[in-house]
Amino acid sequence: MDIYFSPSLEVENKANKNGLTISAVGDPEDPEFYIFYKRPISVVKKQFFRKPQTVVEDYISEITGQTKEDVIECLNALIKNDLEFLRRKIA
């Protein structure tokens, strides 16, 4: 029996609660990367006979099939606080 494990790295900006988790999968010589983007968002929940409520929660979106260069771009965007880039790339 073989046991496989995908190494992961998690980085978070504690000030704005935006973060990335990066996992490497596949061939160690040519890995594919999964990037998970965690951020707070506002969600409007409709309720019967009441006004909509706004709930702020942690939201995670992901993108698969990424390269080392994609990972570097996303990490740089998080460091530079370019959250719009991360939303466009990973949302």
mmCIF file with all atom_site columns, C-alpha atoms in Angstrom, residues 55-89:
data_model
loop_
_atom_site.group_PDB
_atom_site.id
_atom_site.type_symbol
_atom_site.label_atom_id
_atom_site.label_alt_id
_atom_site.label_comp_id
_atom_site.label_asym_id
_atom_site.label_entity_id
_atom_site.label_seq_id
_atom_site.pdbx_PDB_ins_code
_atom_site.Cartn_x
_atom_site.Cartn_y
_atom_site.Cartn_z
_atom_site.occupancy
_atom_site.B_iso_or_equiv
_atom_site.pdbx_formal_charge
_atom_site.auth_seq_id
_atom_site.auth_comp_id
_atom_site.auth_asym_id
_atom_site.auth_atom_id
_atom_site.pdbx_PDB_model_num
ATOM 1  C CA . VAL A 1 55 ? -23.625 37.974 6.991   1.00 0.00 ? 55 VAL A CA 1
ATOM 2  C CA . VAL A 1 56 ? -19.841 38.237 6.851   1.00 0.00 ? 56 VAL A CA 1
ATOM 3  C CA . GLU A 1 57 ? -18.071 34.902 6.689   1.00 0.00 ? 57 GLU A CA 1
ATOM 4  C CA . ASP A 1 58 ? -14.854 33.314 5.473   1.00 0.00 ? 58 ASP A CA 1
ATOM 5  C CA . TYR A 1 59 ? -15.229 32.272 1.877   1.00 0.00 ? 59 TYR A CA 1
ATOM 6  C CA . ILE A 1 60 ? -12.910 29.890 0.035   1.00 0.00 ? 60 ILE A CA 1
ATOM 7  C CA . SER A 1 61 ? -12.580 29.592 -3.711  1.00 0.00 ? 61 SER A CA 1
ATOM 8  C CA . GLU A 1 62 ? -10.077 27.439 -5.541  1.00 0.00 ? 62 GLU A CA 1
ATOM 9  C CA . ILE A 1 63 ? -8.354  27.002 -8.840  1.00 0.00 ? 63 ILE A CA 1
ATOM 10 C CA . THR A 1 64 ? -6.583  23.858 -10.021 1.00 0.00 ? 64 THR A CA 1
ATOM 11 C CA . GLY A 1 65 ? -4.093  23.100 -12.781 1.00 0.00 ? 65 GLY A CA 1
ATOM 12 C CA . GLN A 1 66 ? -1.782  25.974 -11.879 1.00 0.00 ? 66 GLN A CA 1
ATOM 13 C CA . THR A 1 67 ? 1.944   26.299 -12.557 1.00 0.00 ? 67 THR A CA 1
ATOM 14 C CA . LYS A 1 68 ? 4.787   27.465 -10.353 1.00 0.00 ? 68 LYS A CA 1
ATOM 15 C CA . GLU A 1 69 ? 4.568   30.852 -12.091 1.00 0.00 ? 69 GLU A CA 1
ATOM 16 C CA . ASP A 1 70 ? 0.853   31.122 -11.223 1.00 0.00 ? 70 ASP A CA 1
ATOM 17 C CA . VAL A 1 71 ? 1.663   30.400 -7.571  1.00 0.00 ? 71 VAL A CA 1
ATOM 18 C CA . ILE A 1 72 ? 4.358   33.107 -7.541  1.00 0.00 ? 72 ILE A CA 1
ATOM 19 C CA . GLU A 1 73 ? 1.929   35.627 -9.113  1.00 0.00 ? 73 GLU A CA 1
ATOM 20 C CA . CYS A 1 74 ? -0.714  34.884 -6.472  1.00 0.00 ? 74 CYS A CA 1
ATOM 21 C CA . LEU A 1 75 ? 1.734   35.062 -3.564  1.00 0.00 ? 75 LEU A CA 1
ATOM 22 C CA . ASN A 1 76 ? 3.057   38.393 -4.858  1.00 0.00 ? 76 ASN A CA 1
ATOM 23 C CA . ALA A 1 77 ? -0.512  39.694 -5.171  1.00 0.00 ? 77 ALA A CA 1
ATOM 24 C CA . LEU A 1 78 ? -1.243  38.713 -1.558  1.00 0.00 ? 78 LEU A CA 1
ATOM 25 C CA . ILE A 1 79 ? 1.974   40.366 -0.350  1.00 0.00 ? 79 ILE A CA 1
ATOM 26 C CA . LYS A 1 80 ? 1.186   43.557 -2.315  1.00 0.00 ? 80 LYS A CA 1
ATOM 27 C CA . ASN A 1 81 ? -2.439  43.450 -1.140  1.00 0.00 ? 81 ASN A CA 1
ATOM 28 C CA . ASP A 1 82 ? -3.649  43.228 -4.754  1.00 0.00 ? 82 ASP A CA 1
ATOM 29 C CA . LEU A 1 83 ? -6.908  41.570 -3.768  1.00 0.00 ? 83 LEU A CA 1
ATOM 30 C CA . GLU A 1 84 ? -8.625  42.425 -7.046  1.00 0.00 ? 84 GLU A CA 1
ATOM 31 C CA . PHE A 1 85 ? -6.061  40.295 -8.914  1.00 0.00 ? 85 PHE A CA 1
ATOM 32 C CA . LEU A 1 86 ? -6.737  37.372 -6.560  1.00 0.00 ? 86 LEU A CA 1
ATOM 33 C CA . ARG A 1 87 ? -10.514 37.735 -6.962  1.00 0.00 ? 87 ARG A CA 1
ATOM 34 C CA . ARG A 1 88 ? -10.238 37.751 -10.760 1.00 0.00 ? 88 ARG A CA 1
ATOM 35 C CA . LYS A 1 89 ? -7.732  34.882 -10.894 1.00 0.00 ? 89 LYS A CA 1
#
